[in-house]
Amino acid sequence: MSAPIIQGPIIQGWCPGALRPMLSGDGYVVRVRPRAGRLTPEQAKGIAALARLHGNGLIDLSARANVQLRGVTEASHPALIDGLRALGLIDASAEAEARRNIVVAPFWTVADPTQALAADLTEALAAADAPQLPGKFGFVLDTAATPCLRDVSADIWIETGPEGLLLATQAPRAKPVTAGNAVAEAMALAHWFIAKGGVTGGRGRMAALLQRHDLPAGFTAHRLAAAAPAHPGAHPAGQLVGFAFGQMTAETLAALAELGPLRVTPWRMLLIEGANAAPDLPDLITRPDDPMLRVLACTGAPGCLQAHAATRDLARALAPHLTQTLHVSGCAKGCAHPGAAPLTLTATPDGFSLIRDGSASGAPAREGVSAKALIQNPALLTEFP
Ligand code: SF4
């Protein structure tokens, strides 16, 4: 039985939004939820300009396909919101913003129902009778040719099945639906989640409820096998480009906006709609064999108030030496990668703990290692006493 290695990271139980930003070590984090997972060139250019004007010019992509502006102050937040509202990126209230928690698969085409479903789901979640769901409860629209978002942290999926659309959860079987009733069925499932006691103290996730309750009738259909994780490069819908640790400068976002609409992905990459060549811009990850794709790292110190150490310089230094994925976490919360990774380094007050095949809060195979020792001897990652 593995015990948590560190007590104490603060679990907020809610995600920052634009109207309800979260304080971090470098100011407020303002999270923007692009509608239907897409930014028009005007919206992307606008976000870049606002990030320079009202933040510190750094922009993150989140694991739920959101765009985060960093370094916002109490004084600059109102003007930032006005600017985002003018771009059509602000909801009617913080509650409406929190409920519009929808991740959209980026490889949709105009021939599939994805964009229409996104509009319908957005409207349903904004309605007066929308289910009052916990802050982290999320929806996925995975309705392009092949499902590719099975690994996203979510609660209800509408996805492509062998013979049409399916309504799904983490359970292996799903319920056949149509483009006409999929959103209504998703809302009914969300109401069922609440009625069965899925929400406790304002929190709750579908996976936890399914430990205690079977799904309602109708969840009998087989699901398609999900596609392998997407890599940077050419795709039929456009070019997928990545960024070290999912972070870019406002200048990079503005330059990408010149190339076309941008689809935001939960892989912390952007798909440049319709582009047929990798853009020649600094700081982009355009090749699937780029070593930086083997490392994940949260903001760490000094940007996060909970961090016990800096994370990204260490991850960058170790990347060329890796043959498997390494997650470097500033504390046991594991924001950059809540699940297990082959190798995880978790910062503690006494150095880094190394966890194999576990999450940032897993039981360590090695403790008290310094960043300097790891950089001088990367073999410490795989050799044990
Ligand atoms: S995992 Fe990283 S970003 Fe998340 S709270 Fe800990 S130090 Fe901060």
PDB file of N, CA and C in Angstrom, residues 77-164:
ATOM      1  N   HIS A  77      -7.018  43.469 -13.650  1.00  0.00           N
ATOM      2  CA  HIS A  77      -8.039  42.473 -13.973  1.00  0.00           C
ATOM      3  C   HIS A  77      -9.306  43.071 -14.605  1.00  0.00           C
ATOM      4  N   PRO A  78      -9.874  44.166 -14.079  1.00  0.00           N
ATOM      5  CA  PRO A  78     -11.104  44.680 -14.698  1.00  0.00           C
ATOM      6  C   PRO A  78     -10.923  45.048 -16.174  1.00  0.00           C
ATOM      7  N   ALA A  79      -9.814  45.698 -16.508  1.00  0.00           N
ATOM      8  CA  ALA A  79      -9.599  46.083 -17.914  1.00  0.00           C
ATOM      9  C   ALA A  79      -9.375  44.846 -18.780  1.00  0.00           C
ATOM     10  N   LEU A  80      -8.716  43.845 -18.222  1.00  0.00           N
ATOM     11  CA  LEU A  80      -8.521  42.596 -18.964  1.00  0.00           C
ATOM     12  C   LEU A  80      -9.874  41.947 -19.287  1.00  0.00           C
ATOM     13  N   ILE A  81     -10.758  41.914 -18.290  1.00  0.00           N
ATOM     14  CA  ILE A  81     -12.086  41.318 -18.513  1.00  0.00           C
ATOM     15  C   ILE A  81     -12.848  42.099 -19.578  1.00  0.00           C
ATOM     16  N   ASP A  82     -12.759  43.419 -19.541  1.00  0.00           N
ATOM     17  CA  ASP A  82     -13.434  44.224 -20.574  1.00  0.00           C
ATOM     18  C   ASP A  82     -12.915  43.849 -21.959  1.00  0.00           C
ATOM     19  N   GLY A  83     -11.587  43.683 -22.050  1.00  0.00           N
ATOM     20  CA  GLY A  83     -10.992  43.325 -23.341  1.00  0.00           C
ATOM     21  C   GLY A  83     -11.414  41.941 -23.796  1.00  0.00           C
ATOM     22  N   LEU A  84     -11.442  40.988 -22.876  1.00  0.00           N
ATOM     23  CA  LEU A  84     -11.860  39.625 -23.230  1.00  0.00           C
ATOM     24  C   LEU A  84     -13.342  39.590 -23.597  1.00  0.00           C
ATOM     25  N   ARG A  85     -14.146  40.410 -22.899  1.00  0.00           N
ATOM     26  CA  ARG A  85     -15.588  40.451 -23.213  1.00  0.00           C
ATOM     27  C   ARG A  85     -15.792  40.991 -24.635  1.00  0.00           C
ATOM     28  N   ALA A  86     -15.014  41.974 -25.013  1.00  0.00           N
ATOM     29  CA  ALA A  86     -15.137  42.528 -26.369  1.00  0.00           C
ATOM     30  C   ALA A  86     -14.768  41.489 -27.431  1.00  0.00           C
ATOM     31  N   LEU A  87     -13.974  40.495 -27.037  1.00  0.00           N
ATOM     32  CA  LEU A  87     -13.592  39.418 -27.966  1.00  0.00           C
ATOM     33  C   LEU A  87     -14.588  38.265 -27.931  1.00  0.00           C
ATOM     34  N   GLY A  88     -15.640  38.381 -27.123  1.00  0.00           N
ATOM     35  CA  GLY A  88     -16.652  37.312 -27.038  1.00  0.00           C
ATOM     36  C   GLY A  88     -16.200  36.130 -26.215  1.00  0.00           C
ATOM     37  N   LEU A  89     -15.298  36.373 -25.252  1.00  0.00           N
ATOM     38  CA  LEU A  89     -14.717  35.259 -24.501  1.00  0.00           C
ATOM     39  C   LEU A  89     -15.144  35.231 -23.034  1.00  0.00           C
ATOM     40  N   ILE A  90     -16.115  36.046 -22.664  1.00  0.00           N
ATOM     41  CA  ILE A  90     -16.545  36.107 -21.265  1.00  0.00           C
ATOM     42  C   ILE A  90     -18.002  35.666 -21.144  1.00  0.00           C
ATOM     43  N   ASP A  91     -18.275  34.843 -20.127  1.00  0.00           N
ATOM     44  CA  ASP A  91     -19.635  34.362 -19.878  1.00  0.00           C
ATOM     45  C   ASP A  91     -20.413  35.364 -19.024  1.00  0.00           C
ATOM     46  N   ALA A  92     -21.693  35.068 -18.865  1.00  0.00           N
ATOM     47  CA  ALA A  92     -22.574  35.991 -18.136  1.00  0.00           C
ATOM     48  C   ALA A  92     -22.220  36.077 -16.657  1.00  0.00           C
ATOM     49  N   SER A  93     -21.679  35.020 -16.087  1.00  0.00           N
ATOM     50  CA  SER A  93     -21.343  35.013 -14.657  1.00  0.00           C
ATOM     51  C   SER A  93     -20.227  34.004 -14.423  1.00  0.00           C
ATOM     52  N   ALA A  94     -19.620  34.090 -13.226  1.00  0.00           N
ATOM     53  CA  ALA A  94     -18.571  33.120 -12.888  1.00  0.00           C
ATOM     54  C   ALA A  94     -19.133  31.703 -12.847  1.00  0.00           C
ATOM     55  N   GLU A  95     -20.406  31.572 -12.417  1.00  0.00           N
ATOM     56  CA  GLU A  95     -21.032  30.242 -12.348  1.00  0.00           C
ATOM     57  C   GLU A  95     -21.227  29.674 -13.753  1.00  0.00           C
ATOM     58  N   ALA A  96     -21.692  30.515 -14.683  1.00  0.00           N
ATOM     59  CA  ALA A  96     -21.893  30.058 -16.065  1.00  0.00           C
ATOM     60  C   ALA A  96     -20.549  29.675 -16.694  1.00  0.00           C
ATOM     61  N   GLU A  97     -19.529  30.451 -16.382  1.00  0.00           N
ATOM     62  CA  GLU A  97     -18.192  30.160 -16.896  1.00  0.00           C
ATOM     63  C   GLU A  97     -17.693  28.809 -16.375  1.00  0.00           C
ATOM     64  N   ALA A  98     -17.924  28.555 -15.079  1.00  0.00           N
ATOM     65  CA  ALA A  98     -17.451  27.305 -14.475  1.00  0.00           C
ATOM     66  C   ALA A  98     -18.184  26.103 -15.062  1.00  0.00           C
ATOM     67  N   ARG A  99     -19.469  26.280 -15.354  1.00  0.00           N
ATOM     68  CA  ARG A  99     -20.255  25.148 -15.900  1.00  0.00           C
ATOM     69  C   ARG A  99     -19.870  24.828 -17.339  1.00  0.00           C
ATOM     70  N   ARG A 100     -19.413  25.838 -18.097  1.00  0.00           N
ATOM     71  CA  ARG A 100     -19.070  25.630 -19.515  1.00  0.00           C
ATOM     72  C   ARG A 100     -17.688  24.959 -19.610  1.00  0.00           C
ATOM     73  N   ASN A 101     -17.649  23.768 -19.054  1.00  0.00           N
ATOM     74  CA  ASN A 101     -16.385  23.023 -18.960  1.00  0.00           C
ATOM     75  C   ASN A 101     -16.413  21.924 -20.033  1.00  0.00           C
ATOM     76  N   ILE A 102     -16.088  22.317 -21.252  1.00  0.00           N
ATOM     77  CA  ILE A 102     -16.239  21.425 -22.414  1.00  0.00           C
ATOM     78  C   ILE A 102     -14.905  21.343 -23.155  1.00  0.00           C
ATOM     79  N   VAL A 103     -14.410  20.120 -23.350  1.00  0.00           N
ATOM     80  CA  VAL A 103     -13.216  19.924 -24.172  1.00  0.00           C
ATOM     81  C   VAL A 103     -13.663  19.353 -25.516  1.00  0.00           C
ATOM     82  N   VAL A 104     -13.185  19.952 -26.580  1.00  0.00           N
ATOM     83  CA  VAL A 104     -13.606  19.565 -27.931  1.00  0.00           C
ATOM     84  C   VAL A 104     -12.413  18.950 -28.669  1.00  0.00           C
ATOM     85  N   ALA A 105     -12.606  17.762 -29.235  1.00  0.00           N
ATOM     86  CA  ALA A 105     -11.530  17.130 -30.013  1.00  0.00           C
ATOM     87  C   ALA A 105     -11.169  18.017 -31.204  1.00  0.00           C
ATOM     88  N   PRO A 106      -9.858  18.235 -31.428  1.00  0.00           N
ATOM     89  CA  PRO A 106      -9.468  19.249 -32.404  1.00  0.00           C
ATOM     90  C   PRO A 106      -9.538  18.806 -33.866  1.00  0.00           C
ATOM     91  N   PHE A 107      -9.752  17.533 -34.123  1.00  0.00           N
ATOM     92  CA  PHE A 107      -9.656  17.071 -35.516  1.00  0.00           C
ATOM     93  C   PHE A 107     -11.011  17.039 -36.219  1.00  0.00           C
ATOM     94  N   TRP A 108     -11.979  17.814 -35.742  1.00  0.00           N
ATOM     95  CA  TRP A 108     -13.314  17.846 -36.355  1.00  0.00           C
ATOM     96  C   TRP A 108     -13.255  18.427 -37.769  1.00  0.00           C
ATOM     97  N   THR A 109     -14.272  18.082 -38.553  1.00  0.00           N
ATOM     98  CA  THR A 109     -14.434  18.680 -39.886  1.00  0.00           C
ATOM     99  C   THR A 109     -15.840  19.269 -39.946  1.00  0.00           C
ATOM    100  N   VAL A 110     -16.107  20.036 -40.985  1.00  0.00           N
ATOM    101  CA  VAL A 110     -17.448  20.631 -41.106  1.00  0.00           C
ATOM    102  C   VAL A 110     -18.492  19.561 -41.398  1.00  0.00           C
ATOM    103  N   ALA A 111     -18.031  18.354 -41.786  1.00  0.00           N
ATOM    104  CA  ALA A 111     -18.981  17.287 -42.110  1.00  0.00           C
ATOM    105  C   ALA A 111     -19.452  16.532 -40.869  1.00  0.00           C
ATOM    106  N   ASP A 112     -18.777  16.697 -39.736  1.00  0.00           N
ATOM    107  CA  ASP A 112     -19.219  15.962 -38.544  1.00  0.00           C
ATOM    108  C   ASP A 112     -19.987  16.905 -37.606  1.00  0.00           C
ATOM    109  N   PRO A 113     -20.643  16.353 -36.591  1.00  0.00           N
ATOM    110  CA  PRO A 113     -21.554  17.194 -35.776  1.00  0.00           C
ATOM    111  C   PRO A 113     -20.878  17.988 -34.667  1.00  0.00           C
ATOM    112  N   THR A 114     -19.545  17.997 -34.612  1.00  0.00           N
ATOM    113  CA  THR A 114     -18.856  18.533 -33.433  1.00  0.00           C
ATOM    114  C   THR A 114     -19.242  19.979 -33.107  1.00  0.00           C
ATOM    115  N   GLN A 115     -19.149  20.851 -34.093  1.00  0.00           N
ATOM    116  CA  GLN A 115     -19.381  22.266 -33.792  1.00  0.00           C
ATOM    117  C   GLN A 115     -20.839  22.539 -33.406  1.00  0.00           C
ATOM    118  N   ALA A 116     -21.778  21.846 -34.067  1.00  0.00           N
ATOM    119  CA  ALA A 116     -23.189  22.023 -33.703  1.00  0.00           C
ATOM    120  C   ALA A 116     -23.440  21.504 -32.290  1.00  0.00           C
ATOM    121  N   LEU A 117     -22.839  20.375 -31.941  1.00  0.00           N
ATOM    122  CA  LEU A 117     -22.998  19.839 -30.587  1.00  0.00           C
ATOM    123  C   LEU A 117     -22.383  20.786 -29.555  1.00  0.00           C
ATOM    124  N   ALA A 118     -21.244  21.376 -29.901  1.00  0.00           N
ATOM    125  CA  ALA A 118     -20.601  22.311 -28.961  1.00  0.00           C
ATOM    126  C   ALA A 118     -21.521  23.498 -28.693  1.00  0.00           C
ATOM    127  N   ALA A 119     -22.150  24.017 -29.740  1.00  0.00           N
ATOM    128  CA  ALA A 119     -23.062  25.159 -29.556  1.00  0.00           C
ATOM    129  C   ALA A 119     -24.262  24.743 -28.703  1.00  0.00           C
ATOM    130  N   ASP A 120     -24.824  23.564 -28.980  1.00  0.00           N
ATOM    131  CA  ASP A 120     -25.998  23.102 -28.218  1.00  0.00           C
ATOM    132  C   ASP A 120     -25.646  22.840 -26.755  1.00  0.00           C
ATOM    133  N   LEU A 121     -24.488  22.218 -26.527  1.00  0.00           N
ATOM    134  CA  LEU A 121     -24.083  21.912 -25.153  1.00  0.00           C
ATOM    135  C   LEU A 121     -23.805  23.199 -24.372  1.00  0.00           C
ATOM    136  N   THR A 122     -23.166  24.158 -25.034  1.00  0.00           N
ATOM    137  CA  THR A 122     -22.904  25.456 -24.395  1.00  0.00           C
ATOM    138  C   THR A 122     -24.220  26.105 -23.973  1.00  0.00           C
ATOM    139  N   GLU A 123     -25.202  26.071 -24.861  1.00  0.00           N
ATOM    140  CA  GLU A 123     -26.502  26.681 -24.563  1.00  0.00           C
ATOM    141  C   GLU A 123     -27.194  25.940 -23.412  1.00  0.00           C
ATOM    142  N   ALA A 124     -27.130  24.612 -23.446  1.00  0.00           N
ATOM    143  CA  ALA A 124     -27.795  23.829 -22.394  1.00  0.00           C
ATOM    144  C   ALA A 124     -27.169  24.099 -21.028  1.00  0.00           C
ATOM    145  N   LEU A 125     -25.852  24.238 -20.985  1.00  0.00           N
ATOM    146  CA  LEU A 125     -25.193  24.464 -19.699  1.00  0.00           C
ATOM    147  C   LEU A 125     -25.415  25.882 -19.174  1.00  0.00           C
ATOM    148  N   ALA A 126     -25.800  26.800 -20.072  1.00  0.00           N
ATOM    149  CA  ALA A 126     -26.064  28.184 -19.649  1.00  0.00           C
ATOM    150  C   ALA A 126     -27.533  28.394 -19.287  1.00  0.00           C
ATOM    151  N   ALA A 127     -28.374  27.403 -19.542  1.00  0.00           N
ATOM    152  CA  ALA A 127     -29.815  27.568 -19.311  1.00  0.00           C
ATOM    153  C   ALA A 127     -30.134  27.662 -17.820  1.00  0.00           C
ATOM    154  N   ALA A 128     -31.273  28.266 -17.517  1.00  0.00           N
ATOM    155  CA  ALA A 128     -31.669  28.449 -16.115  1.00  0.00           C
ATOM    156  C   ALA A 128     -31.859  27.116 -15.408  1.00  0.00           C
ATOM    157  N   ASP A 129     -32.280  26.079 -16.160  1.00  0.00           N
ATOM    158  CA  ASP A 129     -32.514  24.775 -15.521  1.00  0.00           C
ATOM    159  C   ASP A 129     -31.317  23.827 -15.666  1.00  0.00           C
ATOM    160  N   ALA A 130     -30.153  24.380 -15.989  1.00  0.00           N
ATOM    161  CA  ALA A 130     -28.958  23.531 -16.146  1.00  0.00           C
ATOM    162  C   ALA A 130     -28.609  22.867 -14.818  1.00  0.00           C
ATOM    163  N   PRO A 131     -28.099  21.633 -14.842  1.00  0.00           N
ATOM    164  CA  PRO A 131     -27.717  20.976 -13.595  1.00  0.00           C
ATOM    165  C   PRO A 131     -26.615  21.757 -12.885  1.00  0.00           C
ATOM    166  N   GLN A 132     -26.723  21.857 -11.569  1.00  0.00           N
ATOM    167  CA  GLN A 132     -25.739  22.612 -10.768  1.00  0.00           C
ATOM    168  C   GLN A 132     -24.574  21.676 -10.453  1.00  0.00           C
ATOM    169  N   LEU A 133     -23.643  21.621 -11.355  1.00  0.00           N
ATOM    170  CA  LEU A 133     -22.553  20.648 -11.280  1.00  0.00           C
ATOM    171  C   LEU A 133     -21.350  21.208 -10.527  1.00  0.00           C
ATOM    172  N   PRO A 134     -20.531  20.330  -9.929  1.00  0.00           N
ATOM    173  CA  PRO A 134     -19.327  20.814  -9.243  1.00  0.00           C
ATOM    174  C   PRO A 134     -18.352  21.462 -10.236  1.00  0.00           C
ATOM    175  N   GLY A 135     -17.453  22.275  -9.702  1.00  0.00           N
ATOM    176  CA  GLY A 135     -16.564  23.073 -10.541  1.00  0.00           C
ATOM    177  C   GLY A 135     -15.689  22.276 -11.496  1.00  0.00           C
ATOM    178  N   LYS A 136     -15.262  21.090 -11.103  1.00  0.00           N
ATOM    179  CA  LYS A 136     -14.351  20.335 -11.965  1.00  0.00           C
ATOM    180  C   LYS A 136     -15.076  19.359 -12.888  1.00  0.00           C
ATOM    181  N   PHE A 137     -16.403  19.287 -12.796  1.00  0.00           N
ATOM    182  CA  PHE A 137     -17.182  18.350 -13.617  1.00  0.00           C
ATOM    183  C   PHE A 137     -17.112  18.815 -15.073  1.00  0.00           C
ATOM    184  N   GLY A 138     -16.712  17.914 -15.967  1.00  0.00           N
ATOM    185  CA  GLY A 138     -16.475  18.350 -17.343  1.00  0.00           C
ATOM    186  C   GLY A 138     -17.071  17.432 -18.395  1.00  0.00           C
ATOM    187  N   PHE A 139     -17.220  17.995 -19.594  1.00  0.00           N
ATOM    188  CA  PHE A 139     -17.771  17.286 -20.744  1.00  0.00           C
ATOM    189  C   PHE A 139     -16.710  17.226 -21.839  1.00  0.00           C
ATOM    190  N   VAL A 140     -16.764  16.164 -22.637  1.00  0.00           N
ATOM    191  CA  VAL A 140     -15.872  16.030 -23.792  1.00  0.00           C
ATOM    192  C   VAL A 140     -16.721  15.782 -25.034  1.00  0.00           C
ATOM    193  N   LEU A 141     -16.430  16.497 -26.095  1.00  0.00           N
ATOM    194  CA  LEU A 141     -17.030  16.215 -27.401  1.00  0.00           C
ATOM    195  C   LEU A 141     -15.944  15.601 -28.264  1.00  0.00           C
ATOM    196  N   ASP A 142     -16.047  14.308 -28.477  1.00  0.00           N
ATOM    197  CA  ASP A 142     -14.998  13.568 -29.191  1.00  0.00           C
ATOM    198  C   ASP A 142     -15.650  12.932 -30.425  1.00  0.00           C
ATOM    199  N   THR A 143     -16.168  13.780 -31.313  1.00  0.00           N
ATOM    200  CA  THR A 143     -17.072  13.321 -32.362  1.00  0.00           C
ATOM    201  C   THR A 143     -16.511  13.506 -33.767  1.00  0.00           C
ATOM    202  N   ALA A 144     -15.181  13.556 -33.884  1.00  0.00           N
ATOM    203  CA  ALA A 144     -14.573  13.469 -35.215  1.00  0.00           C
ATOM    204  C   ALA A 144     -14.503  11.982 -35.585  1.00  0.00           C
ATOM    205  N   ALA A 145     -13.711  11.624 -36.587  1.00  0.00           N
ATOM    206  CA  ALA A 145     -13.752  10.254 -37.114  1.00  0.00           C
ATOM    207  C   ALA A 145     -13.433   9.199 -36.054  1.00  0.00           C
ATOM    208  N   THR A 146     -12.385   9.440 -35.262  1.00  0.00           N
ATOM    209  CA  THR A 146     -11.956   8.451 -34.263  1.00  0.00           C
ATOM    210  C   THR A 146     -11.808   9.141 -32.912  1.00  0.00           C
ATOM    211  N   PRO A 147     -12.336   8.572 -31.841  1.00  0.00           N
ATOM    212  CA  PRO A 147     -12.151   9.198 -30.520  1.00  0.00           C
ATOM    213  C   PRO A 147     -10.668   9.329 -30.172  1.00  0.00           C
ATOM    214  N   CYS A 148     -10.309  10.470 -29.611  1.00  0.00           N
ATOM    215  CA  CYS A 148      -8.899  10.668 -29.247  1.00  0.00           C
ATOM    216  C   CYS A 148      -8.761  11.317 -27.875  1.00  0.00           C
ATOM    217  N   LEU A 149      -9.888  11.538 -27.170  1.00  0.00           N
ATOM    218  CA  LEU A 149      -9.823  12.246 -25.882  1.00  0.00           C
ATOM    219  C   LEU A 149     -10.273  11.379 -24.712  1.00  0.00           C
ATOM    220  N   ARG A 150     -10.003  10.080 -24.800  1.00  0.00           N
ATOM    221  CA  ARG A 150     -10.410   9.179 -23.721  1.00  0.00           C
ATOM    222  C   ARG A 150      -9.674   9.508 -22.420  1.00  0.00           C
ATOM    223  N   ASP A 151      -8.452  10.055 -22.524  1.00  0.00           N
ATOM    224  CA  ASP A 151      -7.628  10.274 -21.330  1.00  0.00           C
ATOM    225  C   ASP A 151      -7.854  11.630 -20.666  1.00  0.00           C
ATOM    226  N   VAL A 152      -8.708  12.461 -21.222  1.00  0.00           N
ATOM    227  CA  VAL A 152      -8.935  13.777 -20.619  1.00  0.00           C
ATOM    228  C   VAL A 152      -9.684  13.610 -19.298  1.00  0.00           C
ATOM    229  N   SER A 153      -9.339  14.443 -18.318  1.00  0.00           N
ATOM    230  CA  SER A 153     -10.051  14.398 -17.043  1.00  0.00           C
ATOM    231  C   SER A 153     -11.438  15.008 -17.249  1.00  0.00           C
ATOM    232  N   ALA A 154     -12.449  14.146 -17.344  1.00  0.00           N
ATOM    233  CA  ALA A 154     -13.809  14.619 -17.615  1.00  0.00           C
ATOM    234  C   ALA A 154     -14.788  13.646 -16.972  1.00  0.00           C
ATOM    235  N   ASP A 155     -16.076  13.912 -17.192  1.00  0.00           N
ATOM    236  CA  ASP A 155     -17.112  13.109 -16.538  1.00  0.00           C
ATOM    237  C   ASP A 155     -18.117  12.531 -17.523  1.00  0.00           C
ATOM    238  N   ILE A 156     -18.439  13.293 -18.569  1.00  0.00           N
ATOM    239  CA  ILE A 156     -19.390  12.830 -19.578  1.00  0.00           C
ATOM    240  C   ILE A 156     -18.793  13.085 -20.964  1.00  0.00           C
ATOM    241  N   TRP A 157     -18.817  12.047 -21.795  1.00  0.00           N
ATOM    242  CA  TRP A 157     -18.313  12.151 -23.163  1.00  0.00           C
ATOM    243  C   TRP A 157     -19.475  11.986 -24.149  1.00  0.00           C
ATOM    244  N   ILE A 158     -19.499  12.747 -25.207  1.00  0.00           N
ATOM    245  CA  ILE A 158     -20.279  12.409 -26.397  1.00  0.00           C
ATOM    246  C   ILE A 158     -19.229  12.077 -27.446  1.00  0.00           C
ATOM    247  N   GLU A 159     -19.257  10.847 -27.937  1.00  0.00           N
ATOM    248  CA  GLU A 159     -18.161  10.424 -28.813  1.00  0.00           C
ATOM    249  C   GLU A 159     -18.665   9.587 -29.984  1.00  0.00           C
ATOM    250  N   THR A 160     -17.799   9.461 -30.967  1.00  0.00           N
ATOM    251  CA  THR A 160     -18.095   8.633 -32.124  1.00  0.00           C
ATOM    252  C   THR A 160     -18.020   7.164 -31.721  1.00  0.00           C
ATOM    253  N   GLY A 161     -19.049   6.401 -32.116  1.00  0.00           N
ATOM    254  CA  GLY A 161     -19.064   4.967 -31.836  1.00  0.00           C
ATOM    255  C   GLY A 161     -19.035   4.173 -33.124  1.00  0.00           C
ATOM    256  N   PRO A 162     -19.132   2.850 -33.016  1.00  0.00           N
ATOM    257  CA  PRO A 162     -19.062   2.013 -34.223  1.00  0.00           C
ATOM    258  C   PRO A 162     -20.210   2.289 -35.189  1.00  0.00           C
ATOM    259  N   GLU A 163     -21.361   2.696 -34.652  1.00  0.00           N
ATOM    260  CA  GLU A 163     -22.526   2.881 -35.537  1.00  0.00           C
ATOM    261  C   GLU A 163     -23.207   4.228 -35.351  1.00  0.00           C
ATOM    262  N   GLY A 164     -22.531   5.187 -34.846  1.00  0.00           N
ATOM    263  CA  GLY A 164     -23.137   6.500 -34.605  1.00  0.00           C
ATOM    264  C   GLY A 164     -22.576   7.102 -33.343  1.00  0.00           C
TER     265      GLY A 164
END
